[in-house]
Coordinates of C-alpha atoms in Angstrom, one line a residue:
Chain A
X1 CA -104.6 94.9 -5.9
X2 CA -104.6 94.3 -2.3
X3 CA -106.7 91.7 -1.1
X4 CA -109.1 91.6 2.2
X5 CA -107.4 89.0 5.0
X6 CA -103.4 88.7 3.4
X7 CA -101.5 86.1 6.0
X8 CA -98.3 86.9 4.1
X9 CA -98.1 90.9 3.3
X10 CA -95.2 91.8 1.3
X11 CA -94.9 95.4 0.9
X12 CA -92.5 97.1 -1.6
X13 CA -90.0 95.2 -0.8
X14 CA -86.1 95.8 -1.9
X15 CA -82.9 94.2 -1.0
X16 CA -79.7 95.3 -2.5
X17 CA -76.0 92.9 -2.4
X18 CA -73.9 95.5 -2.3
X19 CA -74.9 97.4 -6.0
X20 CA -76.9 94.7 -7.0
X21 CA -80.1 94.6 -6.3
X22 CA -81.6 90.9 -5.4
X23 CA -85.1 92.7 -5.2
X24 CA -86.5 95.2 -6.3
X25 CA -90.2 97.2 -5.1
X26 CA -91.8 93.5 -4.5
X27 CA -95.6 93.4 -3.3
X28 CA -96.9 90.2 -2.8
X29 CA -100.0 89.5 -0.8
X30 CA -100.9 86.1 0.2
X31 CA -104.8 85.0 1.6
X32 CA -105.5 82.1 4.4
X33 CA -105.3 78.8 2.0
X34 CA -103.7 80.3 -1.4
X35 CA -101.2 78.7 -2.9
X36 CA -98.9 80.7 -4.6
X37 CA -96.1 79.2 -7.2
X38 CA -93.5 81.5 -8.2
X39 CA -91.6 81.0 -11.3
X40 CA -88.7 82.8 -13.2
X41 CA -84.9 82.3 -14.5
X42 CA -82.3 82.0 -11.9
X43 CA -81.2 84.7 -10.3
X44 CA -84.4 86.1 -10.4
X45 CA -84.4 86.9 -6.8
X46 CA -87.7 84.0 -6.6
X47 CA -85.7 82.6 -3.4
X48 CA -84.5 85.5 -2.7
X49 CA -88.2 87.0 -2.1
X50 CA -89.2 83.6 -0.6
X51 CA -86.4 83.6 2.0
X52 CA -87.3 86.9 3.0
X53 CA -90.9 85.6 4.4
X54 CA -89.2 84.2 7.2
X55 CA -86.5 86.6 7.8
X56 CA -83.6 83.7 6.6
X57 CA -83.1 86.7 4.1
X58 CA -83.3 90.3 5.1
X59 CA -84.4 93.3 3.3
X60 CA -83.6 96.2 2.4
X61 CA -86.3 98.6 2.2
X62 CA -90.2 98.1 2.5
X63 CA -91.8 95.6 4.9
X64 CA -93.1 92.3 5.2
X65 CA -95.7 91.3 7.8
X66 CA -96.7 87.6 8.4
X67 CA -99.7 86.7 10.5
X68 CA -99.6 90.0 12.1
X69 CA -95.9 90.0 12.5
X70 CA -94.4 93.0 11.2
X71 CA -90.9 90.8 10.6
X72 CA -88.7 93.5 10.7
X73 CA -89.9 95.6 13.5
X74 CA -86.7 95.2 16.1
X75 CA -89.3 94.0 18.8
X76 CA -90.5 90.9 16.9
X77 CA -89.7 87.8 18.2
X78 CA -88.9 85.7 14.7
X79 CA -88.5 82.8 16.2
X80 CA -92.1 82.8 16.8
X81 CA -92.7 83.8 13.8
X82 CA -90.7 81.1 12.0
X83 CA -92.3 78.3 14.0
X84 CA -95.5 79.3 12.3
X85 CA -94.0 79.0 9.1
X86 CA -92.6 76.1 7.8
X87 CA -89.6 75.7 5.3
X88 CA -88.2 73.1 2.3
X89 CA -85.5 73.5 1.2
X90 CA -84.0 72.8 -2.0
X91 CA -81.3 70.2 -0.1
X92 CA -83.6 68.8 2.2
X93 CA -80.6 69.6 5.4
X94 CA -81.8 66.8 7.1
X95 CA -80.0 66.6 10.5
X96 CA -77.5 63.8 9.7
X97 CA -77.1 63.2 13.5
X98 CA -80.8 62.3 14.6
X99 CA -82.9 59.3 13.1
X100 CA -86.1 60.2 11.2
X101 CA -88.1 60.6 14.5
X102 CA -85.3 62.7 15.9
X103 CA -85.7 65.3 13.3
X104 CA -89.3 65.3 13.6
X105 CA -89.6 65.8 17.1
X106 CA -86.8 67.7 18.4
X107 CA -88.5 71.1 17.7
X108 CA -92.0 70.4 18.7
X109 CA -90.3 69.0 22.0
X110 CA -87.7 72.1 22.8
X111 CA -90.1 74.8 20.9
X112 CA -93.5 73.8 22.5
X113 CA -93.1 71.5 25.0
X114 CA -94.3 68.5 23.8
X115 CA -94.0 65.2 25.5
X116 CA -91.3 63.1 23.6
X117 CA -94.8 60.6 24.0
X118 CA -96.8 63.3 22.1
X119 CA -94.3 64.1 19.7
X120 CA -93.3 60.6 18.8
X121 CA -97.2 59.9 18.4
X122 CA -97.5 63.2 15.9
X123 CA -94.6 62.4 14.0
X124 CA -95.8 58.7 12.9
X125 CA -99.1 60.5 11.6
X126 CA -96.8 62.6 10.1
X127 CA -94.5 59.7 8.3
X128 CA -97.7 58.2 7.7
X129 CA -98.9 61.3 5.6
X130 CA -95.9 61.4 3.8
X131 CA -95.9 57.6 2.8
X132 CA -93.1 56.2 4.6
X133 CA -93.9 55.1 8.3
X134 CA -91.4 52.7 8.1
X135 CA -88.5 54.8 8.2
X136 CA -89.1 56.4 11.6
X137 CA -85.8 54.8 12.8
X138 CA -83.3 55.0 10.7
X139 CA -80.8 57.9 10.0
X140 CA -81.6 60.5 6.9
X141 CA -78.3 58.6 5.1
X142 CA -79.9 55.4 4.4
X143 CA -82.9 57.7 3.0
X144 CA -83.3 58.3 -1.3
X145 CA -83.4 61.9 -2.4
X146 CA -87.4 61.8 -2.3
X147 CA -87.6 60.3 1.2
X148 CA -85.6 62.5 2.5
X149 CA -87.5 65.5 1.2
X150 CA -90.8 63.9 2.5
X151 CA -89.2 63.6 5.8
X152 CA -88.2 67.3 5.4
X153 CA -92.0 68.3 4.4
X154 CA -93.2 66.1 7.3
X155 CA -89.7 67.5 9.7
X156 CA -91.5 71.1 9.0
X157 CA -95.3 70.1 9.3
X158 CA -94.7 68.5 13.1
X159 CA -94.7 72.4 13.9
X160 CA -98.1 72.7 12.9
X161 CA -97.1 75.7 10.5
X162 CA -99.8 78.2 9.2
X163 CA -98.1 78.7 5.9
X164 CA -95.2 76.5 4.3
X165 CA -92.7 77.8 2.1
X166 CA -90.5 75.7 -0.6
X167 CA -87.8 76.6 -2.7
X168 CA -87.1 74.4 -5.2
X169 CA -88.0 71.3 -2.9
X170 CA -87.6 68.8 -6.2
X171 CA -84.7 70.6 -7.8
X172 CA -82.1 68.6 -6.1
X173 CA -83.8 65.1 -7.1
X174 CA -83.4 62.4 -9.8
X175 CA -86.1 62.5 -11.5
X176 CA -88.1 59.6 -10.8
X177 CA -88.0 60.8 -7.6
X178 CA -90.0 64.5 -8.1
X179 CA -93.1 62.6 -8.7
X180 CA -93.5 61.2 -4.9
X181 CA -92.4 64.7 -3.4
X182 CA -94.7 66.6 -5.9
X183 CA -97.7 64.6 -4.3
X184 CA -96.9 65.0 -1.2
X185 CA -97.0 68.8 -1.5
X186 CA -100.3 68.6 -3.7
X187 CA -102.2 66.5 -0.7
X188 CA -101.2 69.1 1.4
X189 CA -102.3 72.2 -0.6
X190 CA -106.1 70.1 -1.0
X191 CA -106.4 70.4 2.9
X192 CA -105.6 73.9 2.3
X193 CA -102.6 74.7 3.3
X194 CA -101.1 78.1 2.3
X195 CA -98.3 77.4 0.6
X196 CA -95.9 79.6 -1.7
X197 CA -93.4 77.7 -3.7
X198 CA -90.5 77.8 -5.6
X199 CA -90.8 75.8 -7.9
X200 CA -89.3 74.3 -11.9
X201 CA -92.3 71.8 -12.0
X202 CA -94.9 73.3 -14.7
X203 CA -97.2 70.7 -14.8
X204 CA -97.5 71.4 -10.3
X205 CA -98.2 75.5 -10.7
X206 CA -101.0 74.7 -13.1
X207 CA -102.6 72.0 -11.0
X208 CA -102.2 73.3 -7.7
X209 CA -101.2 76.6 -7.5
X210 CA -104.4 79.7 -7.3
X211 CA -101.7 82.2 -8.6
X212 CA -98.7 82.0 -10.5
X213 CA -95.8 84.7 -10.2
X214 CA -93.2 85.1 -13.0
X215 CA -90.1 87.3 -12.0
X216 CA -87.6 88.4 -13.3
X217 CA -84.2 90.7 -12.5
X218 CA -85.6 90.8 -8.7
X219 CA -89.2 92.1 -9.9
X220 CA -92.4 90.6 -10.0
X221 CA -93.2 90.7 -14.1
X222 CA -96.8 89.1 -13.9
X223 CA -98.9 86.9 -11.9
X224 CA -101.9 85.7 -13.1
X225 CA -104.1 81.9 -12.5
X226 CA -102.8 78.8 -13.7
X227 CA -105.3 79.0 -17.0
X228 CA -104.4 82.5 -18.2
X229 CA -100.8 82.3 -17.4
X230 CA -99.7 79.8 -19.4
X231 CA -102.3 80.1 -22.3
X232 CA -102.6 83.7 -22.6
X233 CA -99.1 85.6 -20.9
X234 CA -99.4 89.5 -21.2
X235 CA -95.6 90.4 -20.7
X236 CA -93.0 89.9 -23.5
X237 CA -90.5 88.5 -21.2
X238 CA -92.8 85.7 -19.7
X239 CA -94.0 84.6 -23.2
X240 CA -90.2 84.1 -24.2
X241 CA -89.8 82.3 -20.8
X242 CA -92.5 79.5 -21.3
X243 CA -91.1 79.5 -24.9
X244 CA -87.7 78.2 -23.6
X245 CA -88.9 75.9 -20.6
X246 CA -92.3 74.4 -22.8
Chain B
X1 CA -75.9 88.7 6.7
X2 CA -73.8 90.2 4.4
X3 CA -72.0 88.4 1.4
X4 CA -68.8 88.2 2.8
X5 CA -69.8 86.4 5.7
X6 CA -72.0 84.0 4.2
X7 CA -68.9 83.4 1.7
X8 CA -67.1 82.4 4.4
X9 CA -69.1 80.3 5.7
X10 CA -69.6 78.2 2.7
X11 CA -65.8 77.6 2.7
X12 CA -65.9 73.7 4.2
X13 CA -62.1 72.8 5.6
X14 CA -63.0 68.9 5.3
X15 CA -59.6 68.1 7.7
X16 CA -58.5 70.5 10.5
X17 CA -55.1 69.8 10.8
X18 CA -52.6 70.8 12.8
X19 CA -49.3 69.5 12.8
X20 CA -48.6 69.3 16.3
X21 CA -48.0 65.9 18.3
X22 CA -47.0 63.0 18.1
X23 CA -48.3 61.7 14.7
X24 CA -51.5 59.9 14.5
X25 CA -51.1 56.6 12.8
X26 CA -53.4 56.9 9.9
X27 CA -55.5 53.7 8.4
X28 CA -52.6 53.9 5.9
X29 CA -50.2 52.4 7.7
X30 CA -52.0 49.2 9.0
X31 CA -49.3 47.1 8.2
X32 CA -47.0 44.8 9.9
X33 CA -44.2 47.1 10.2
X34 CA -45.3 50.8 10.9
X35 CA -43.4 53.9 11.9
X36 CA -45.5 53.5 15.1
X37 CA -45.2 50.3 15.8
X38 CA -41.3 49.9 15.2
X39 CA -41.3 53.2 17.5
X40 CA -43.3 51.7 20.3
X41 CA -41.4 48.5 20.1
X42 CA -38.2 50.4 20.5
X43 CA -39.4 52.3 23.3
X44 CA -40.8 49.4 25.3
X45 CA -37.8 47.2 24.6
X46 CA -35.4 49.3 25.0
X47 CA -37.7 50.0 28.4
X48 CA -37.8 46.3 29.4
X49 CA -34.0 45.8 28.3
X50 CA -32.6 48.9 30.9
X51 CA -35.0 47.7 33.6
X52 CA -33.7 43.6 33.5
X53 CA -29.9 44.2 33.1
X54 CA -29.0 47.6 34.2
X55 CA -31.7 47.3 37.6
X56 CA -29.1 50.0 38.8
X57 CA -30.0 52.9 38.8
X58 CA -33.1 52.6 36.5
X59 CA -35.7 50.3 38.5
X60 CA -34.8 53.1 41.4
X61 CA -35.3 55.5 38.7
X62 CA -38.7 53.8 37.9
X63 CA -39.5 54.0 41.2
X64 CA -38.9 57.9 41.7
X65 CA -40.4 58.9 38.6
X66 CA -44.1 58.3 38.6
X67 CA -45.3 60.4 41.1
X68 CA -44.1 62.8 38.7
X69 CA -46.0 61.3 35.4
X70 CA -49.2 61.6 37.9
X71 CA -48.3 65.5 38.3
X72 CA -47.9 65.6 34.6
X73 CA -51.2 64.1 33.8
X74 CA -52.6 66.3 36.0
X75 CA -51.5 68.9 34.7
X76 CA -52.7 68.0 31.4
X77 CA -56.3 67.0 32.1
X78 CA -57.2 69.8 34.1
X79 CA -55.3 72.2 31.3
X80 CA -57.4 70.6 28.4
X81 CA -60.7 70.5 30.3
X82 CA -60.4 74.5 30.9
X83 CA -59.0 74.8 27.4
X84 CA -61.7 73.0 25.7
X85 CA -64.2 75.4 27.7
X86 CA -62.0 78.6 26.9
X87 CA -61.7 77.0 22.6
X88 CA -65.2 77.0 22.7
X89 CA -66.0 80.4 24.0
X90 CA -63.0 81.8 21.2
X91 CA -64.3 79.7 18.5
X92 CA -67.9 80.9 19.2
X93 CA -66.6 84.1 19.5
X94 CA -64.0 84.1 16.5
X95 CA -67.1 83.2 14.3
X96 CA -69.5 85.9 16.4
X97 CA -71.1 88.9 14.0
X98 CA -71.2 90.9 17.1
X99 CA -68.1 93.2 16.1
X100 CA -66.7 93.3 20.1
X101 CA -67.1 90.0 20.4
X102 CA -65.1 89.0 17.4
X103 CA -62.8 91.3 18.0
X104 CA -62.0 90.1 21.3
X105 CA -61.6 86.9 20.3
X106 CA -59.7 86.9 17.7
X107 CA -57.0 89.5 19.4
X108 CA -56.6 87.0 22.2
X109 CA -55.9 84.7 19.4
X110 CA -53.3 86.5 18.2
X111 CA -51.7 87.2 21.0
X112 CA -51.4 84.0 22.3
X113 CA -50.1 83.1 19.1
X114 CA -47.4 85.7 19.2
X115 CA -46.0 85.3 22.5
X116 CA -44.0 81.9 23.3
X117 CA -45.4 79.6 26.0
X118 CA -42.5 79.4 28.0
X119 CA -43.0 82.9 28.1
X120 CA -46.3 82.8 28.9
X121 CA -45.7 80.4 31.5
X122 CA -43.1 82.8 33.0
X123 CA -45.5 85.6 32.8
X124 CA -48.0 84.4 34.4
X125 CA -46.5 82.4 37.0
X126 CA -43.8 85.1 37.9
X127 CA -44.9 88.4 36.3
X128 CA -48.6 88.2 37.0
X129 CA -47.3 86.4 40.5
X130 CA -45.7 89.6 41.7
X131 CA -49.6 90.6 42.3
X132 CA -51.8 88.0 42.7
X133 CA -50.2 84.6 44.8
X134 CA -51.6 81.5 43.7
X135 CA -50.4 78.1 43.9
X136 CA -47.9 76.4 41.5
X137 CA -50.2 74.2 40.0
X138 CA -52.8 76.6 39.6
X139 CA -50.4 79.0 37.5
X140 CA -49.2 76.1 35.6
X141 CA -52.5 75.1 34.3
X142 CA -54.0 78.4 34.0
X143 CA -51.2 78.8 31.5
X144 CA -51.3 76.1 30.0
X145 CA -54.9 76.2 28.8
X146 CA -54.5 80.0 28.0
X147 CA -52.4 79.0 26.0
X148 CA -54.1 76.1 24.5
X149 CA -57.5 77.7 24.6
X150 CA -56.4 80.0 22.0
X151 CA -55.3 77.1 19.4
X152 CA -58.3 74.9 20.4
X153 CA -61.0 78.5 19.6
X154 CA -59.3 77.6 16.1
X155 CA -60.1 74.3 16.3
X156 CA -64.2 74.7 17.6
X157 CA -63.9 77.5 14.9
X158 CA -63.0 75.2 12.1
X159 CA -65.2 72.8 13.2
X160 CA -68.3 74.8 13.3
X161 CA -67.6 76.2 9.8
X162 CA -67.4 72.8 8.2
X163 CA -70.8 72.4 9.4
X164 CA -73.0 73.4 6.0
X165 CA -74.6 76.5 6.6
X166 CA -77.8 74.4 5.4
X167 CA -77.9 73.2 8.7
X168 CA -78.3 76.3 10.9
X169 CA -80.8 77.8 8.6
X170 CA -83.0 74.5 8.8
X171 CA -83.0 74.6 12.3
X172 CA -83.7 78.6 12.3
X173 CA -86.6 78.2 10.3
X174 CA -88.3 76.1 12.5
X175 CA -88.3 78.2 15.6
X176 CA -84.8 77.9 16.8
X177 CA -82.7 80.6 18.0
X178 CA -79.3 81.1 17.7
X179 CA -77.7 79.0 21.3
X180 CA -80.5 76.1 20.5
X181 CA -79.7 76.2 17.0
X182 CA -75.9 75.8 17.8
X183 CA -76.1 72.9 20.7
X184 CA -78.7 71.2 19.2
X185 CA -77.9 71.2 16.0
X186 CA -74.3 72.3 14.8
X187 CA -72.2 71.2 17.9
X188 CA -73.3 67.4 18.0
X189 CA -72.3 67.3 14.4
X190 CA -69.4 69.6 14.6
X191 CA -67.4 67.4 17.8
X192 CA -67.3 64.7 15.2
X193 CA -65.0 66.9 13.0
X194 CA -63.5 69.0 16.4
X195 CA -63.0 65.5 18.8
X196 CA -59.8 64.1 16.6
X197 CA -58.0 67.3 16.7
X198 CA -58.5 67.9 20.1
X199 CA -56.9 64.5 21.3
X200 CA -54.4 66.0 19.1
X201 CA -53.9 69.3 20.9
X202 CA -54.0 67.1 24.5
X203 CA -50.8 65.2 23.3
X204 CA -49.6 68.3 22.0
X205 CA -50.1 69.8 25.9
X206 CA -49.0 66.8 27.3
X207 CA -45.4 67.2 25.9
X208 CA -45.7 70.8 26.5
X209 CA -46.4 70.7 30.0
X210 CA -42.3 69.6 30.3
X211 CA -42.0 73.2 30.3
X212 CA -43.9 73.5 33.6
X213 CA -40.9 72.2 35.3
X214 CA -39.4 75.5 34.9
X215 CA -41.9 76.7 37.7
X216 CA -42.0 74.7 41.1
X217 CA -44.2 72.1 39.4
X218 CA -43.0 68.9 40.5
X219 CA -43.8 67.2 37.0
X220 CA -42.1 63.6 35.0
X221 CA -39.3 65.8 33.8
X222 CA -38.8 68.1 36.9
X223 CA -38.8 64.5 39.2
X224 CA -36.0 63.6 36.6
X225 CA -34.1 67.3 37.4
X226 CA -34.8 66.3 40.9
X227 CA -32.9 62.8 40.4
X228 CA -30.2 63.9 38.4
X229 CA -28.8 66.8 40.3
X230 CA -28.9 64.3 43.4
X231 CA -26.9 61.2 41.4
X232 CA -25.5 63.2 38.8
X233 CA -26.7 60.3 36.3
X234 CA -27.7 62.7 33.6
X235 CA -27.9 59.8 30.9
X236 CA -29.5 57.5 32.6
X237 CA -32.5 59.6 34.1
X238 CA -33.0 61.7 31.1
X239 CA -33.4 58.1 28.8
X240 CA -35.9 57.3 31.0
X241 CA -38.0 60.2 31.2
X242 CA -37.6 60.5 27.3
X243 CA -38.5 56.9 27.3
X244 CA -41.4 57.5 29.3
X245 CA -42.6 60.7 27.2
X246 CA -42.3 58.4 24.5
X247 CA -44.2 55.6 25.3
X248 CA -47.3 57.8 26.9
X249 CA -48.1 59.6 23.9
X250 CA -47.3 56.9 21.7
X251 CA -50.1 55.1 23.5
X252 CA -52.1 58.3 22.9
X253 CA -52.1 58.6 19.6
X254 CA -53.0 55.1 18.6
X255 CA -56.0 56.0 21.3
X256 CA -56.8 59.2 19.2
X257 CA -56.8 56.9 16.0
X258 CA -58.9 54.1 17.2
X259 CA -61.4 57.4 18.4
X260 CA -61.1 59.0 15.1
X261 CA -62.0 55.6 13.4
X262 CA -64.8 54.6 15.2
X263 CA -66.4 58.6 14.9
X264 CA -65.7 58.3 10.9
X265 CA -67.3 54.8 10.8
X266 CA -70.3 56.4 12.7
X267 CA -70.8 59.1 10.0
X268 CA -70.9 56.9 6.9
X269 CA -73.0 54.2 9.1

């Protein structure tokens, strides 16, 4: 099934650590606006195959091309690329050494040019998106777990990314904290963001996501929408899953 | 990146030590009496007590020695400044995937490591003289800080690596390349970590630089040569200069500790 428009064309992809292999023969296509939640046991190669969409992870064999970008063609410039596509990550690595509005403006200042008036200006709207305007000043530290993810979801949206990619971006937080991050990421995905995430949170893939991935040992199993995934799962291995984690 | 590399780099030294210099007076010993304080009492007494009742020959002494203390700091800054840029360049290069690079750096490393510095300081200055003629001073700091450049690449080295790799692939993703990624990003945080053990390796070179008074280099302990081959007091000029040595990097390192105080402060904030 290969869709019309894909922004994010994964194409039989494989990576191999030494005999093992991470991933294996992975094609995943991605339209303008979807939002994609992948799901699986650890060590499924689910970040694996995320971190390959912006070249933190490289492949193997096969080939990924992202908004036109075939990423592993030796004349792509990836930092380009990656500016186009924003990243959560599991442990938020805030930069300790800049305040709030530090993180959120240094690249859109040495990456684009921006004014430090302009990008000061963008990241408040940006703070004030994510619910806390108020911290613009003080250093990640003094920040909770959730804060400091909504700073990283806001850190990566000041680039004005076409797609955003998380991996596990609640996975690292108490839980009374997942809530706040969760809703950040679900305002984002209603103004239509194209997103593909990483993601434990159940009750998040079936409200937000358009398509939900299972893998397992580095392959994709299934995918299917929200409503036929979890009612009606056609692999063995994802029905013992959701067993286990429902 | 390969697993090995990325193994390493998840290995987080939390202290780079090395046991060189004077010893830095740690927050432990705060108290009234400390191995630093009953040493820099000693040395300033003992100082004060030579200077009021035995005026001859230390206050001429005093008065012969310091253009050689200037030489020695001299020596030192401009050695630590050039080893600082050369420890950089090793340290970026020790931690380099570009095979060459690496390979370059690290053998440099090791060589430095393997070869004594009076010896370096005698190759240079003598072997390397017999082709190229450059000034005294010049030799004696361009072997000083080939020397020290190679401990100090261990020292950026460690310093980068305790940087979590978290770090550089947060900045990568959003647009950064490698050089912005690294002074941006990793340095900044890293000189927290790297700053301590350099004012380490610069009392460490401080002392060291004695050795430059094998070469014409008129430094503090070649002024006290000077003086004692001309009065034949041996004991008395060599008390001062150790005196002297003494109290300098005693004053350092309490310096180095106040730094490395107030740089920890600023990272728990």
């Amino acid at each position: 099934m290969s869709p019309a428009n894909p922004i994010i064309r994964v194409e039989n992809v494989s990576k191999h650590f030494d005999t093992v292999a991470a991933l294996s023969e992975v094609d995943l296509f991605v339209e303008p606006g979807e939002k994609v939640v992948i799901i699986g046991p650890s060590g499924s190669g689910k970040s694996t195959l995320l971190r390959t969409i912006n070249r933190l992870e490289n492949i193997t064999a096969g080939s990924i091309v992202v908004d036109g970008f075939d990423l592993y063609s030796p004349h792509v410039d990836i930092n380009k690329v990656r500016m186009e596509v924003g990243m959560v990550f599991q442990s938020f690595n805030l930069f300790p050494h800049m305040t709030v509005l530090g993180n959120l403006t240094i690249a859109p200042i040495k990456l684009k040019g921006m004014t430090r008036a302009e990008a000061e200006a963008m990241a408040r709207r940006l703070l004030e998106k994510v619910g806390i305007p108020d911290k613009a000043d003080v250093f990640p530290v003094k920040l909770s777990g959730g804060q400091q993810q909504r700073v990283a979801i806001a850190r990566a949206l000041a680039m004005s990314p076409k797609i955003m990619l998380f991996d596990e971006p609640t996975s690292a937080l108490d839980p009374e904290m997942i809530g706040e991050v969760l809703d950040v990421m679900a305002a984002l995905a209603r103004e239509g963001m194209t997103m593909v995430v990483v993601t434990h949170e159940m009750g998040f893939a079936r409200e937000v996501a358009d398509r939900i991935i299972f893998m397992d040992g580095g392959r994709i199993v299934e995918e299917a929408p929200p409503a036929k995934f979890f009612t009606a799962p056609e692999h063995p291995r994802t029905q013992k899953f959701l067993e286990q984690i429902l | 990146m390969n697993e090995n590399a990325k193994r390493s780099q998840d290995i987080k030294p939390v202290v780079i030590d090395i046991g060189d210099g004077a010893a830095i007076p740690s927050r432990g010993d705060r108290g009234l009496v400390s191995a630093w304080k009953l040493s820099f009492f000693f040395a300033v007494a003992t100082l004060a007590y030579l200077l009021i009742f035995r005026p001859t020959p230390y206050v001429r002494l005093i008065k012969f020695l310091p253009d050689g203390i200037l030489v020695t700091f001299q020596v030192t800054i401009f050695s630590i400044l050039l080893a600082i840029v050369i420890g950089l360049l090793t340290g970026l290069g020790r931690i380099s995937r570009n095979r060459a690079i690496n390979l370059v750096a690290s053998t440099y490393v090791e060589i430095v490591r393997g070869v004594p510095l009076l010896v370096q300081l005698f190759y240079i200055y003598y072997a390397l003289g017999q082709f190229v003629k450059v000034p005294d001073m010049v030799a004696a700091v361009v072997a000083m800080s080939f020397c020290y450049g190679a401990y100090m690449g261990e020292v950026f080295r460690a310093g980068i690596l305790s940087i979590s790799h978290g770090q550089t692939e947060a900045a990568r993703s959003l647009g950064f390349n490698r050089w912005q990624t690294m002074y941006y990003v990793i340095l900044p945080q890293a000189w927290r970590t790297i700053l301590p053990p350099v004012g380490n390796e610069f009392i460490a070179l401080l002392k060291d630089t004695s050795l430059v008074s094998i070469l014409a280099v008129s430094d503090l302990l070649r002024r006290g040569r000077e003086f004692a081959s001309e009065s034949f007091l041996y004991f008395e000029t060599y008390t001062m200069v150790a005196l002297i040595y003494l109290i300098i990097t005693l004053i350092l390192s309490k310096l180095v500790s106040i730094m490395e105080e107030r740089l920890s402060r600023h990272v728990t904030r």
